[in-house]
Coordinates of N, CA and C in Angstrom, one line a residue:
M1 N 0.8 -1.2 0.0 CA 0.0 0.0 0.0 C 0.9 1.3 0.0
G2 N 2.0 1.2 0.7 CA 2.9 2.4 0.8 C 3.3 2.9 -0.6
S3 N 3.7 2.0 -1.5 CA 4.2 2.4 -2.8 C 3.1 3.0 -3.6
A4 N 1.9 2.5 -3.5 CA 0.8 3.2 -4.2 C 0.6 4.6 -3.7
I5 N 0.6 4.8 -2.4 CA 0.4 6.1 -1.9 C 1.6 7.0 -2.3
S6 N 2.8 6.5 -2.3 CA 3.9 7.3 -2.7 C 3.8 7.7 -4.1
G7 N 3.3 6.8 -5.0 CA 3.1 7.2 -6.4 C 2.0 8.3 -6.5
H8 N 1.0 8.2 -5.7 CA 0.0 9.3 -5.8 C 0.6 10.6 -5.2
L9 N 1.4 10.5 -4.2 CA 2.0 11.7 -3.7 C 3.0 12.4 -4.7
A10 N 3.7 11.5 -5.4 CA 4.6 12.0 -6.4 C 3.8 12.7 -7.5
E11 N 2.7 12.2 -7.9 CA 1.9 12.8 -8.9 C 1.3 14.1 -8.4
A12 N 0.9 14.1 -7.2 CA 0.3 15.3 -6.6 C 1.4 16.4 -6.5
L13 N 2.6 16.0 -6.2 CA 3.8 16.9 -6.2 C 4.0 17.6 -7.5
Q14 N 3.9 16.9 -8.6 CA 4.0 17.4 -9.9 C 2.9 18.5 -10.2
Y15 N 1.7 18.2 -9.8 CA 0.6 19.1 -10.0 C 0.8 20.4 -9.2
L16 N 1.3 20.2 -8.0 CA 1.5 21.4 -7.1 C 2.6 22.3 -7.7
K17 N 3.7 21.6 -8.2 CA 4.8 22.4 -8.8 C 4.3 23.2 -10.0
A18 N 3.4 22.5 -10.8 CA 2.9 23.2 -12.0 C 2.0 24.4 -11.6
A19 N 1.2 24.2 -10.5 CA 0.3 25.2 -10.0 C 1.2 26.4 -9.5
L20 N 2.3 26.1 -8.8 CA 3.2 27.2 -8.3 C 3.8 28.0 -9.5
T21 N 4.1 27.3 -10.5 CA 4.7 28.0 -11.7 C 3.6 28.9 -12.3
L22 N 2.4 28.4 -12.4 CA 1.3 29.3 -13.0 C 1.1 30.5 -12.0
L23 N 1.1 30.3 -10.7 CA 0.8 31.4 -9.8 C 1.9 32.4 -9.9
D24 N 3.2 32.0 -10.0 CA 4.3 32.9 -10.2 C 4.2 33.7 -11.5
A25 N 3.8 33.0 -12.6 CA 3.7 33.6 -13.9 C 2.7 34.7 -14.0
H26 N 1.6 34.5 -13.1 CA 0.5 35.5 -13.2 C 0.5 36.4 -12.0
D27 N 1.6 36.5 -11.3 CA 1.8 37.4 -10.1 C 0.6 37.3 -9.1
A28 N 0.3 36.1 -8.8 CA -0.7 35.8 -7.8 C -0.3 36.3 -6.4
P29 N -1.2 36.6 -5.5 CA -0.8 37.1 -4.2 C 0.2 36.1 -3.5
A30 N 1.2 36.6 -2.8 CA 2.2 35.8 -2.3 C 1.7 34.7 -1.3
H31 N 0.7 35.1 -0.5 CA 0.2 34.1 0.5 C -0.4 32.8 -0.2
I32 N -0.9 33.0 -1.4 CA -1.4 31.8 -2.1 C -0.3 30.9 -2.5
G33 N 0.8 31.5 -3.1 CA 2.0 30.7 -3.4 C 2.6 30.1 -2.2
A34 N 2.6 30.8 -1.1 CA 3.2 30.2 0.1 C 2.4 29.0 0.6
H35 N 1.1 29.0 0.5 CA 0.3 27.8 0.8 C 0.7 26.6 -0.1
V36 N 0.8 26.9 -1.4 CA 1.1 25.8 -2.3 C 2.5 25.3 -2.0
D37 N 3.5 26.3 -1.8 CA 4.8 25.9 -1.5 C 4.9 25.0 -0.2
L38 N 4.1 25.3 0.8 CA 4.1 24.6 2.0 C 3.6 23.1 1.7
G39 N 2.6 23.0 0.8 CA 2.1 21.7 0.4 C 3.2 20.9 -0.3
I40 N 4.0 21.6 -1.1 CA 5.1 20.9 -1.8 C 6.1 20.4 -0.8
C41 N 6.5 21.3 0.2 CA 7.4 20.9 1.2 C 6.9 19.6 2.0
H42 N 5.7 19.6 2.3 CA 5.1 18.5 3.0 C 5.2 17.2 2.2
L43 N 4.8 17.3 0.9 CA 4.9 16.1 0.1 C 6.3 15.6 -0.1
K44 N 7.2 16.5 -0.3 CA 8.6 16.1 -0.5 C 9.1 15.4 0.8
E45 N 8.8 16.0 2.0 CA 9.2 15.4 3.2 C 8.6 14.0 3.3
H46 N 7.4 13.8 3.0 CA 6.8 12.5 3.1 C 7.4 11.5 2.1
L47 N 7.7 12.0 0.9 CA 8.3 11.1 -0.1 C 9.8 10.7 0.3
E48 N 10.5 11.7 0.9 CA 11.9 11.4 1.2 C 12.0 10.5 2.4
T49 N 11.1 10.6 3.4 CA 11.2 9.8 4.6 C 10.2 8.6 4.5
E50 N 9.4 8.6 3.5 CA 8.4 7.5 3.4 C 7.5 7.4 4.7
S51 N 7.3 8.6 5.3 CA 6.5 8.6 6.5 C 5.1 9.2 6.1
V52 N 4.3 8.5 5.4 CA 3.0 8.9 5.0 C 2.1 8.8 6.2
L53 N 1.5 9.9 6.6 CA 0.6 9.9 7.7 C -0.8 9.8 7.3
L54 N -1.5 8.8 7.7 CA -2.9 8.6 7.3 C -3.9 8.9 8.4
D55 N -3.3 9.4 9.5 CA -4.2 9.5 10.7 C -4.7 10.9 10.9
G56 N -4.5 11.8 9.9 CA -5.1 13.1 10.1 C -4.2 14.0 10.9
T57 N -2.9 13.7 11.1 CA -2.1 14.6 11.9 C -2.1 16.0 11.4
D58 N -2.2 16.9 12.3 CA -2.2 18.3 12.0 C -0.8 18.8 11.8
W59 N -0.4 19.1 10.5 CA 1.0 19.6 10.3 C 1.0 21.1 10.3
S60 N -0.1 21.8 10.5 CA -0.1 23.3 10.4 C 0.8 23.9 11.5
S61 N 1.1 23.2 12.6 CA 1.9 23.8 13.7 C 3.4 23.6 13.4
R62 N 3.8 22.9 12.4 CA 5.2 22.7 12.1 C 5.8 24.0 11.5
T63 N 6.9 24.4 12.1 CA 7.5 25.7 11.6 C 8.9 25.4 11.0
S64 N 9.3 24.2 10.9 CA 10.6 23.9 10.4 C 10.7 23.8 8.9
L65 N 9.6 23.9 8.2 CA 9.7 23.8 6.8 C 9.8 25.2 6.2
P66 N 10.7 25.4 5.2 CA 10.9 26.7 4.6 C 9.9 27.1 3.6
L67 N 9.5 28.3 3.6 CA 8.7 28.9 2.6 C 9.6 29.6 1.6
R68 N 9.1 29.7 0.4 CA 9.9 30.4 -0.6 C 9.8 31.9 -0.4
N69 N 10.7 32.6 -0.9 CA 10.7 34.1 -0.7 C 9.9 34.8 -1.7

């Protein structure tokens, strides 16, 4: 099951990166891009550590993930 989830996360990561590119190209408000960028960071972290959390853990309190400038 883990590899199927990782595959879906990798696909989602590609969509988020494309969305971020579109947001940047159209000068979208920075806070929108920051939310997308945070999602990208979360997905990358899950894919790198293979620690996919399915229990609804709230990641919003994490401050260690960088946001783009």
